[in-house]
Amino acid sequence: MSKKKITVDFRFRDKLNKVQGGKHHNYCYQCSACVAVCPAARFTKNFNPRIILLKALLGMEEELIGENSAIWLCTNCYSCYERCPQDVRPIEVIISLKNMAVERRTAPPNLTKLSENIGKTGVSVTVTSAVRRMRQELGLPELKDIPIEELQTILGEQEPQIFQEEEKNDK
Amino acid sequence: MGEKKKVVPFWGCMMPLKYPQMELAIRRTLPNIGIEIVDVDGFTCCPDPIYFKARDKMKWLTIAARNLAVAEEIGLDVITMCSGCISTLKEAQYLLDEDPKLKDEINKKLKKIDKEYKGTVSVKHAVVMIRDELGIDVVKKSLKKSLEGIKVGIHYGCHLLKPSQIMHVDDADYPNILEDLVMAIGATPVYQKESLLCCGKGCMDADIPLEMTEAIFVAIEESGADCMGLICPTCFSSFDLGQLMIARKKGKTFNIPVIYIFQLLGLAQGLTAEEVGLHKHRIKADKVLEKIV
């Protein structure tokens, strides 16, 4: 019987342990309950939450947070969190890995576009004049001011202030 | 009806800024069932539990804790109408209450703006508040029109229910909260076998989300439903506009109207399609409207 040498990168696991929610990866005993309920796994062979957890246990940094990682195929549905008998909260481990990928600048470029509004304007959706008109037409109240300075104070940094009123948000 | 229950709405972003017709339906229907909406200043995006959380969980938690702190200062119960908002606010509460060290760390950041998360505020999804605090019968008492015979294929989506240890809404595998509400409204809920399937919006892939949406509409079609009844604005974008995308990319036409449950309630309360904003949807609900007497 041939023996294949397996190495574990504990330094990566330590880093993951320090990200909020990352520590729970240690509890995984590879039972696959998460796979059975995972919608992404149902629709693509490229995503399997058990394999992601296995790679986390082995500390496979490149596979997990390098370019084109499968973690971005997670649908964020929380079915794995619901089902996991070990309180691994697989989706939360995956989100912790996403945070690490963002820090390494290997996240898909689309993520920036989808998440940057909040730090700049306090809301996730771009406020367009079309939506203001639509609100008026429906007889809805004016939009409230968003306390963006407070937000930037607690986030501890000044995000670039580019307030884009108009964008191609509504087709 | 006696004294109304005062609640603070946490509108979030999707409803006021993308689908104001849903906000309209809420504003028109809740007062009829004994709820007074008290708008307040100071909220921001919840923030969104998918992309912003993927970017930085600690910032996500900090902003959520600030929103909760704003709500605590007001002292009224908070309702959300969006599955994403309730997911963020409930999970943030859970994490902060579960881990005192984390709570201290976040509160240090909030101190810079003289705020503190204490853990005293009640945040619920509107449907949960109606069921648990007012009782589903208040809905029946508000009806003016009959929706009898209208078959509604219910779609739960994900974040209203899961994880149940945080959301405290229903059995995540065999829920009935929305069926009960649709029955109270006077319509007929029909089972569709993909009612718990994710709409796919959070998956960062070009094809998979569309395949999920398609599977859901195949199930709705099989169920014989006249329309889909849903609760989540993100699902709504996958399903209303999504049907047009499926038609364009896959050549499959379903043409099934997608109706937010509070729009359905509005119709049963005697409001017109325009008064609940149904004319803003891509898939028109004419066939459903014809059945209302």
Short mmCIF file of C-alpha atoms in Angstrom, two decimals:
data_model
loop_
_atom_site.label_atom_id
_atom_site.label_comp_id
_atom_site.label_asym_id
_atom_site.label_seq_id
_atom_site.Cartn_x
_atom_site.Cartn_y
_atom_site.Cartn_z
CA MET A 1 0.00 0.00 0.00
CA SER A 2 1.43 3.31 -0.99
CA LYS A 3 1.36 6.13 1.49
CA LYS A 4 0.59 9.60 0.27
CA LYS A 5 2.04 12.34 2.40
CA ILE A 6 -0.48 14.91 3.53
CA THR A 7 0.67 18.23 4.87
CA VAL A 8 -1.48 20.64 6.77
CA ASP A 9 -0.81 24.36 6.65
CA PHE A 10 -1.61 25.35 10.21
CA ARG A 11 -0.52 28.92 9.62
CA PHE A 12 -3.40 29.38 7.20
CA ARG A 13 -5.79 27.72 9.62
CA ASP A 14 -4.63 30.08 12.36
CA LYS A 15 -5.35 33.02 10.10
CA LEU A 16 -8.80 31.65 9.34
CA ASN A 17 -9.42 31.13 13.06
CA LYS A 18 -8.89 34.84 13.63
CA VAL A 19 -11.50 35.99 11.11
CA GLN A 20 -14.97 36.36 12.66
CA GLY A 21 -16.79 33.04 12.19
CA GLY A 22 -13.73 31.25 10.80
CA LYS A 23 -12.98 29.28 13.93
CA HIS A 24 -15.95 26.99 13.48
CA HIS A 25 -14.19 25.23 10.60
CA ASN A 26 -12.37 23.16 13.22
CA TYR A 27 -15.58 21.38 14.19
CA CYS A 28 -16.19 19.81 10.76
CA TYR A 29 -16.11 16.00 10.71
CA GLN A 30 -16.82 15.73 6.98
CA CYS A 31 -20.26 14.14 7.18
CA SER A 32 -21.60 15.80 4.00
CA ALA A 33 -24.94 16.82 5.47
CA CYS A 34 -24.27 20.28 4.02
CA VAL A 35 -23.79 18.88 0.52
CA ALA A 36 -27.16 17.18 0.53
CA VAL A 37 -28.99 20.46 1.10
CA CYS A 38 -26.73 22.81 -0.88
CA PRO A 39 -28.48 24.35 -3.91
CA ALA A 40 -25.19 25.36 -5.53
CA ALA A 41 -23.96 21.76 -5.25
CA ARG A 42 -27.20 20.59 -6.85
CA PHE A 43 -26.66 22.81 -9.88
CA THR A 44 -22.89 22.61 -10.37
CA LYS A 45 -20.19 20.04 -9.74
CA ASN A 46 -17.77 22.90 -9.13
CA PHE A 47 -19.15 23.69 -5.71
CA ASN A 48 -19.17 21.35 -2.73
CA PRO A 49 -19.24 22.74 0.81
CA ARG A 50 -17.71 19.60 2.34
CA ILE A 51 -14.72 19.86 0.00
CA ILE A 52 -14.33 23.53 0.91
CA LEU A 53 -14.30 22.60 4.60
CA LEU A 54 -11.82 19.78 3.91
CA LYS A 55 -9.53 22.23 2.15
CA ALA A 56 -9.89 24.57 5.11
CA LEU A 57 -8.91 21.77 7.49
CA LEU A 58 -5.85 21.08 5.36
CA GLY A 59 -5.07 24.79 5.11
CA MET A 60 -5.09 24.89 1.32
CA GLU A 61 -4.77 28.63 0.96
CA GLU A 62 -4.34 28.90 -2.81
CA GLU A 63 -7.28 26.64 -3.56
CA LEU A 64 -9.53 28.56 -1.21
CA ILE A 65 -8.61 32.20 -1.56
CA GLY A 66 -6.58 32.32 -4.77
CA GLU A 67 -7.98 33.55 -8.07
CA ASN A 68 -11.20 31.92 -9.33
CA SER A 69 -11.95 30.10 -6.10
CA ALA A 70 -15.17 28.08 -5.94
CA ILE A 71 -16.19 29.90 -2.73
CA TRP A 72 -17.84 32.61 -4.85
CA LEU A 73 -20.39 30.10 -6.17
CA CYS A 74 -22.02 29.85 -2.73
CA THR A 75 -25.60 31.15 -2.95
CA ASN A 76 -25.66 32.35 0.68
CA CYS A 77 -28.86 30.39 1.37
CA TYR A 78 -27.99 29.19 4.91
CA SER A 79 -29.20 25.62 4.25
CA CYS A 80 -25.82 24.25 5.40
CA TYR A 81 -25.97 26.33 8.60
CA GLU A 82 -29.45 24.91 9.22
CA ARG A 83 -28.43 21.31 8.67
CA CYS A 84 -24.88 21.04 10.08
CA PRO A 85 -24.86 18.79 13.17
CA GLN A 86 -21.51 20.23 14.31
CA ASP A 87 -22.35 23.95 14.34
CA VAL A 88 -19.66 24.53 11.72
CA ARG A 89 -21.87 27.17 10.09
CA PRO A 90 -20.26 26.36 6.73
CA ILE A 91 -21.64 29.48 5.04
CA GLU A 92 -20.02 31.63 7.71
CA VAL A 93 -16.68 29.89 7.20
CA ILE A 94 -17.07 30.54 3.47
CA ILE A 95 -17.80 34.22 4.13
CA SER A 96 -14.72 34.38 6.39
CA LEU A 97 -12.71 32.96 3.48
CA LYS A 98 -14.25 35.59 1.20
CA ASN A 99 -13.05 38.30 3.61
CA MET A 100 -9.54 36.83 3.37
CA ALA A 101 -9.77 36.78 -0.43
CA VAL A 102 -10.84 40.43 -0.43
CA GLU A 103 -7.77 41.28 1.63
CA ARG A 104 -5.59 39.37 -0.83
CA ARG A 105 -7.34 41.17 -3.70
CA THR A 106 -8.40 37.94 -5.37
CA ALA A 107 -12.15 38.51 -5.04
CA PRO A 108 -14.11 38.82 -8.30
CA PRO A 109 -14.06 42.46 -9.51
CA ASN A 110 -17.86 42.42 -9.51
CA LEU A 111 -17.86 42.25 -5.71
CA THR A 112 -16.42 45.76 -5.44
CA LYS A 113 -19.15 47.12 -7.67
CA LEU A 114 -21.84 45.32 -5.67
CA SER A 115 -20.60 46.40 -2.25
CA GLU A 116 -18.91 49.80 -2.55
CA ASN A 117 -22.04 51.95 -2.39
CA ILE A 118 -22.59 51.36 1.32
CA GLY A 119 -19.33 52.93 2.47
CA LYS A 120 -19.85 55.90 0.17
CA THR A 121 -23.56 56.61 0.50
CA GLY A 122 -24.85 54.42 3.33
CA VAL A 123 -27.20 52.50 1.05
CA SER A 124 -26.51 49.52 -1.19
CA VAL A 125 -28.62 50.62 -4.14
CA THR A 126 -27.73 53.69 -6.18
CA VAL A 127 -30.35 56.41 -5.78
CA THR A 128 -31.56 57.35 -9.24
CA SER A 129 -33.81 60.17 -10.34
CA ALA A 130 -36.04 57.52 -11.91
CA VAL A 131 -36.74 55.97 -8.53
CA ARG A 132 -37.38 59.38 -6.97
CA ARG A 133 -39.93 60.03 -9.73
CA MET A 134 -41.51 56.64 -9.22
CA ARG A 135 -41.85 57.27 -5.47
CA GLN A 136 -43.50 60.59 -6.16
CA GLU A 137 -45.88 59.02 -8.65
CA LEU A 138 -46.85 56.34 -6.10
CA GLY A 139 -47.40 58.99 -3.43
CA LEU A 140 -44.59 57.75 -1.19
CA PRO A 141 -42.72 60.04 1.24
CA GLU A 142 -39.42 61.70 0.28
CA LEU A 143 -36.34 59.59 0.96
CA LYS A 144 -34.70 60.25 4.31
CA ASP A 145 -31.17 61.59 4.59
CA ILE A 146 -28.62 58.90 5.37
CA PRO A 147 -26.18 59.67 8.24
CA ILE A 148 -23.14 58.87 6.14
CA GLU A 149 -20.66 60.79 8.37
CA GLU A 150 -21.59 58.62 11.36
CA LEU A 151 -21.12 55.55 9.26
CA GLN A 152 -17.71 56.61 8.08
CA THR A 153 -16.68 57.48 11.62
CA ILE A 154 -17.45 53.99 12.92
CA LEU A 155 -15.91 52.31 9.90
CA GLY A 156 -12.73 54.12 10.89
CA GLU A 157 -11.73 55.37 7.50
CA GLN A 158 -12.82 57.86 4.92
CA GLU A 159 -14.07 55.99 1.91
CA PRO A 160 -13.71 57.96 -1.32
CA GLN A 161 -16.65 60.36 -1.58
CA ILE A 162 -18.02 60.00 -5.06
CA PHE A 163 -21.73 60.50 -4.86
CA GLN A 164 -23.25 59.24 -8.05
CA GLU A 165 -26.81 60.42 -8.37
CA GLU A 166 -27.49 58.94 -11.77
CA GLU A 167 -26.50 55.52 -12.93
CA LYS A 168 -27.68 52.84 -15.24
CA ASN A 169 -29.15 50.99 -12.28
CA ASP A 170 -32.65 50.78 -13.65
CA LYS A 171 -33.05 49.44 -17.12
CA MET B 1 -60.38 48.63 16.09
CA GLY B 2 -58.86 49.91 19.31
CA GLU B 3 -55.39 51.31 19.94
CA LYS B 4 -52.99 50.62 17.09
CA LYS B 5 -49.64 48.96 17.65
CA LYS B 6 -46.86 51.42 16.88
CA VAL B 7 -43.91 49.95 15.03
CA VAL B 8 -40.79 51.38 13.47
CA PRO B 9 -40.24 50.17 9.90
CA PHE B 10 -36.72 49.30 8.85
CA TRP B 11 -37.15 49.80 5.11
CA GLY B 12 -33.63 48.94 3.99
CA CYS B 13 -32.59 49.65 0.40
CA MET B 14 -34.27 47.25 -2.00
CA MET B 15 -37.82 48.34 -1.22
CA PRO B 16 -37.55 52.13 -1.13
CA LEU B 17 -34.92 52.35 -3.87
CA LYS B 18 -35.70 49.52 -6.25
CA TYR B 19 -39.22 48.29 -5.66
CA PRO B 20 -41.15 51.17 -4.05
CA GLN B 21 -44.37 49.38 -4.98
CA MET B 22 -43.63 46.96 -2.12
CA GLU B 23 -43.21 49.85 0.32
CA LEU B 24 -46.51 51.21 -0.98
CA ALA B 25 -48.28 47.91 -0.32
CA ILE B 26 -46.95 47.85 3.25
CA ARG B 27 -47.94 51.46 3.94
CA ARG B 28 -51.45 50.86 2.59
CA THR B 29 -52.19 47.50 4.24
CA LEU B 30 -50.69 47.53 7.72
CA PRO B 31 -52.84 50.38 9.09
CA ASN B 32 -55.91 48.27 8.17
CA ILE B 33 -54.79 45.50 10.51
CA GLY B 34 -54.04 47.64 13.52
CA ILE B 35 -50.45 48.67 12.91
CA GLU B 36 -49.27 52.26 12.95
CA ILE B 37 -46.07 52.85 11.01
CA VAL B 38 -43.76 55.33 12.75
CA ASP B 39 -41.01 56.46 10.37
CA VAL B 40 -37.76 57.51 12.04
CA ASP B 41 -34.45 59.06 11.02
CA GLY B 42 -31.03 57.55 11.34
CA PHE B 43 -31.02 54.14 9.66
CA THR B 44 -28.60 53.14 6.91
CA CYS B 45 -28.41 50.00 4.76
CA CYS B 46 -28.78 47.00 7.11
CA PRO B 47 -26.03 46.26 5.52
CA ASP B 48 -26.56 43.64 2.87
CA PRO B 49 -25.82 40.11 4.09
CA ILE B 50 -24.24 38.89 0.87
CA TYR B 51 -21.84 41.24 -0.88
CA PHE B 52 -21.00 43.70 1.87
CA LYS B 53 -20.60 40.89 4.39
CA ALA B 54 -18.33 39.05 1.94
CA ARG B 55 -16.22 42.17 1.75
CA ASP B 56 -15.74 42.68 5.48
CA LYS B 57 -17.70 40.87 8.17
CA MET B 58 -16.58 43.15 10.96
CA LYS B 59 -17.69 46.26 9.10
CA TRP B 60 -20.93 44.49 8.30
CA LEU B 61 -21.46 43.77 11.98
CA THR B 62 -20.52 47.31 13.00
CA ILE B 63 -23.05 48.93 10.70
CA ALA B 64 -25.75 46.45 11.72
CA ALA B 65 -25.02 47.14 15.40
CA ARG B 66 -25.35 50.87 14.75
CA ASN B 67 -28.77 50.36 13.18
CA LEU B 68 -29.84 48.26 16.15
CA ALA B 69 -28.54 50.94 18.53
CA VAL B 70 -30.55 53.60 16.66
CA ALA B 71 -33.63 51.40 17.02
CA GLU B 72 -33.01 50.87 20.74
CA GLU B 73 -32.94 54.61 21.38
CA ILE B 74 -36.44 54.92 19.89
CA GLY B 75 -37.84 52.26 22.17
CA LEU B 76 -40.48 50.83 19.83
CA ASP B 77 -40.52 47.40 18.21
CA VAL B 78 -38.94 47.26 14.78
CA ILE B 79 -40.31 45.44 11.75
CA THR B 80 -38.53 44.66 8.52
CA MET B 81 -40.24 43.80 5.28
CA CYS B 82 -37.15 42.47 3.51
CA SER B 83 -35.66 39.01 4.03
CA GLY B 84 -32.14 40.43 3.63
CA CYS B 85 -32.61 43.10 6.31
CA ILE B 86 -34.09 40.64 8.78
CA SER B 87 -31.24 38.23 8.11
CA THR B 88 -28.59 40.86 8.84
CA LEU B 89 -30.26 42.38 11.88
CA LYS B 90 -31.15 39.06 13.50
CA GLU B 91 -27.75 37.52 12.90
CA ALA B 92 -25.98 40.61 14.17
CA GLN B 93 -28.07 40.46 17.35
CA TYR B 94 -27.31 36.77 17.71
CA LEU B 95 -23.56 37.22 17.30
CA LEU B 96 -23.40 40.19 19.66
CA ASP B 97 -25.50 38.49 22.31
CA GLU B 98 -23.57 35.22 21.96
CA ASP B 99 -20.12 36.76 22.38
CA PRO B 100 -19.64 39.52 25.00
CA LYS B 101 -16.06 40.16 23.83
CA LEU B 102 -17.26 40.79 20.30
CA LYS B 103 -20.00 43.04 21.63
CA ASP B 104 -17.43 45.11 23.55
CA GLU B 105 -15.26 45.40 20.49
CA ILE B 106 -18.16 46.63 18.35
CA ASN B 107 -19.42 48.95 21.07
CA LYS B 108 -16.00 50.61 21.20
CA LYS B 109 -16.53 51.62 17.60
CA LEU B 110 -20.08 52.81 18.28
CA LYS B 111 -18.80 54.90 21.19
CA LYS B 112 -17.18 57.25 18.67
CA ILE B 113 -20.68 58.38 17.71
CA ASP B 114 -22.12 58.10 21.24
CA LYS B 115 -24.08 54.97 20.52
CA GLU B 116 -24.23 51.60 22.20
CA TYR B 117 -25.79 48.28 21.33
CA LYS B 118 -27.44 46.96 24.49
CA GLY B 119 -29.48 44.08 23.15
CA THR B 120 -32.91 45.34 24.19
CA VAL B 121 -34.65 45.87 20.86
CA SER B 122 -37.17 43.49 19.30
CA VAL B 123 -36.73 43.12 15.54
CA LYS B 124 -39.13 40.95 13.59
CA HIS B 125 -40.22 40.43 10.06
CA ALA B 126 -43.65 41.98 9.53
CA VAL B 127 -45.29 38.61 8.85
CA VAL B 128 -43.88 37.20 12.08
CA MET B 129 -45.11 40.17 14.09
CA ILE B 130 -48.57 39.83 12.58
CA ARG B 131 -48.71 36.12 13.40
CA ASP B 132 -47.19 36.28 16.89
CA GLU B 133 -48.43 39.57 18.29
CA LEU B 134 -51.66 40.42 16.51
CA GLY B 135 -52.82 36.96 15.50
CA ILE B 136 -53.51 35.96 11.92
CA ASP B 137 -57.25 36.65 12.39
CA VAL B 138 -56.71 40.42 12.25
CA VAL B 139 -55.97 39.89 8.58
CA LYS B 140 -59.35 38.23 7.97
CA LYS B 141 -61.18 41.10 9.66
CA SER B 142 -59.65 43.63 7.26
CA LEU B 143 -60.85 42.02 4.02
CA LYS B 144 -63.31 43.61 1.61
CA LYS B 145 -62.90 41.51 -1.54
CA SER B 146 -62.80 37.79 -2.11
CA LEU B 147 -59.72 36.18 -3.55
CA GLU B 148 -61.44 32.80 -3.49
CA GLY B 149 -60.13 30.38 -6.06
CA ILE B 150 -56.90 32.30 -6.74
CA LYS B 151 -54.12 29.77 -6.49
CA VAL B 152 -50.89 31.15 -5.08
CA GLY B 153 -47.66 29.22 -5.50
CA ILE B 154 -45.74 30.21 -2.42
CA HIS B 155 -42.04 30.87 -2.52
CA TYR B 156 -40.25 31.15 0.80
CA GLY B 157 -36.72 31.81 -0.37
CA CYS B 158 -33.96 31.48 2.22
CA HIS B 159 -33.45 34.25 4.71
CA LEU B 160 -36.88 34.52 6.28
CA LEU B 161 -36.42 31.03 7.76
CA LYS B 162 -32.76 30.06 7.92
CA PRO B 163 -30.92 29.53 10.15
CA SER B 164 -33.91 28.74 12.36
CA GLN B 165 -31.83 28.95 15.55
CA ILE B 166 -31.40 32.65 14.76
CA MET B 167 -34.55 33.53 12.85
CA HIS B 168 -37.05 31.82 15.18
CA VAL B 169 -39.78 31.90 12.54
CA ASP B 170 -40.85 28.40 11.63
CA ASP B 171 -39.74 24.87 10.81
CA ALA B 172 -37.19 25.56 8.10
CA ASP B 173 -38.07 22.36 6.21
CA TYR B 174 -41.85 22.36 6.62
CA PRO B 175 -42.86 25.96 7.18
CA ASN B 176 -46.45 27.13 7.04
CA ILE B 177 -46.35 30.79 8.06
CA LEU B 178 -46.89 32.05 4.51
CA GLU B 179 -49.53 29.42 3.70
CA ASP B 180 -51.44 30.53 6.80
CA LEU B 181 -51.19 34.16 5.76
CA VAL B 182 -52.33 33.47 2.20
CA MET B 183 -55.29 31.45 3.54
CA ALA B 184 -56.18 34.30 5.91
CA ILE B 185 -56.10 36.64 2.90
CA GLY B 186 -58.69 34.39 1.29
CA ALA B 187 -56.63 32.92 -1.53
CA THR B 188 -55.56 29.29 -1.92
CA PRO B 189 -51.94 28.42 -1.30
CA VAL B 190 -50.70 25.66 -3.58
CA TYR B 191 -47.65 23.56 -2.95
CA GLN B 192 -44.82 23.93 -5.41
CA LYS B 193 -41.97 21.55 -4.87
CA GLU B 194 -39.21 24.17 -5.08
CA SER B 195 -40.77 26.58 -2.57
CA LEU B 196 -37.62 26.49 -0.43
CA LEU B 197 -35.07 26.63 -3.24
CA CYS B 198 -32.73 29.61 -3.28
CA CYS B 199 -33.41 32.05 -6.13
CA GLY B 200 -29.66 32.00 -6.77
CA LYS B 201 -29.07 35.74 -6.59
CA GLY B 202 -26.10 35.44 -4.23
CA CYS B 203 -24.21 33.01 -6.44
CA MET B 204 -21.56 34.90 -8.39
CA ASP B 205 -21.93 32.98 -11.63
CA ALA B 206 -23.57 33.88 -14.93
CA ASP B 207 -25.63 30.73 -15.45
CA ILE B 208 -26.40 29.00 -12.14
CA PRO B 209 -28.82 31.64 -10.77
CA LEU B 210 -30.88 31.49 -13.94
CA GLU B 211 -31.03 27.70 -13.76
CA MET B 212 -32.32 27.88 -10.19
CA THR B 213 -34.95 30.41 -11.13
CA GLU B 214 -35.99 28.25 -14.05
CA ALA B 215 -36.35 25.19 -11.82
CA ILE B 216 -38.59 27.20 -9.52
CA PHE B 217 -40.86 28.33 -12.35
CA VAL B 218 -41.11 24.82 -13.77
CA ALA B 219 -42.39 23.81 -10.32
CA ILE B 220 -44.83 26.73 -10.15
CA GLU B 221 -46.16 25.84 -13.58
CA GLU B 222 -46.63 22.20 -12.55
CA SER B 223 -48.46 23.30 -9.42
CA GLY B 224 -51.15 25.01 -11.49
CA ALA B 225 -50.76 28.28 -9.57
CA ASP B 226 -52.18 31.51 -11.01
CA CYS B 227 -49.32 33.50 -9.56
CA MET B 228 -46.31 33.29 -7.32
CA GLY B 229 -46.61 34.77 -3.83
CA LEU B 230 -43.35 35.81 -2.23
CA ILE B 231 -41.86 37.72 0.64
CA CYS B 232 -38.36 38.75 -0.46
CA PRO B 233 -37.45 41.69 -2.75
CA THR B 234 -34.24 40.02 -3.87
CA CYS B 235 -36.19 36.93 -4.93
CA PHE B 236 -38.55 39.34 -6.69
CA SER B 237 -35.79 40.68 -8.91
CA SER B 238 -34.76 37.12 -9.76
CA PHE B 239 -38.33 36.16 -10.61
CA ASP B 240 -40.02 39.16 -12.24
CA LEU B 241 -37.18 40.47 -14.38
CA GLY B 242 -35.72 36.96 -14.20
CA GLN B 243 -38.56 35.48 -16.26
CA LEU B 244 -37.72 37.91 -19.06
CA MET B 245 -34.07 36.87 -18.86
CA ILE B 246 -35.03 33.20 -19.06
CA ALA B 247 -37.20 33.92 -22.08
CA ARG B 248 -34.33 35.76 -23.76
CA LYS B 249 -31.50 33.42 -22.88
CA LYS B 250 -33.28 30.09 -22.88
CA GLY B 251 -36.32 30.72 -25.04
CA LYS B 252 -38.67 29.56 -22.30
CA THR B 253 -41.73 31.63 -21.45
CA PHE B 254 -43.55 31.20 -18.17
CA ASN B 255 -45.39 34.51 -17.83
CA ILE B 256 -46.34 33.88 -14.20
CA PRO B 257 -47.09 37.05 -12.21
CA VAL B 258 -44.96 37.50 -9.11
CA ILE B 259 -46.81 39.14 -6.25
CA TYR B 260 -45.46 40.33 -2.92
CA ILE B 261 -47.73 38.89 -0.22
CA PHE B 262 -48.65 42.36 1.07
CA GLN B 263 -49.80 43.35 -2.42
CA LEU B 264 -52.08 40.34 -2.32
CA LEU B 265 -53.35 41.47 1.07
CA GLY B 266 -53.99 44.93 -0.39
CA LEU B 267 -56.09 43.51 -3.21
CA ALA B 268 -58.16 41.57 -0.68
CA GLN B 269 -58.56 44.74 1.37
CA GLY B 270 -60.20 46.31 -1.66
CA LEU B 271 -57.27 48.30 -3.02
CA THR B 272 -56.82 48.50 -6.78
CA ALA B 273 -53.87 46.99 -8.65
CA GLU B 274 -52.38 50.49 -9.02
CA GLU B 275 -52.87 51.25 -5.33
CA VAL B 276 -50.58 48.33 -4.48
CA GLY B 277 -48.20 49.09 -7.34
CA LEU B 278 -48.81 45.95 -9.40
CA HIS B 279 -48.61 48.02 -12.59
CA LYS B 280 -44.88 48.41 -11.95
CA HIS B 281 -44.18 44.70 -12.44
CA ARG B 282 -42.76 43.33 -15.69
CA ILE B 283 -45.11 40.34 -15.66
CA LYS B 284 -48.64 41.71 -15.55
CA ALA B 285 -51.14 40.20 -13.15
CA ASP B 286 -54.28 40.72 -15.27
CA LYS B 287 -55.42 37.10 -15.13
CA VAL B 288 -55.23 37.14 -11.34
CA LEU B 289 -57.07 40.46 -11.12
CA GLU B 290 -59.93 39.13 -13.26
CA LYS B 291 -60.67 36.52 -10.62
CA ILE B 292 -61.17 39.00 -7.80
CA VAL B 293 -64.80 39.66 -6.91
#
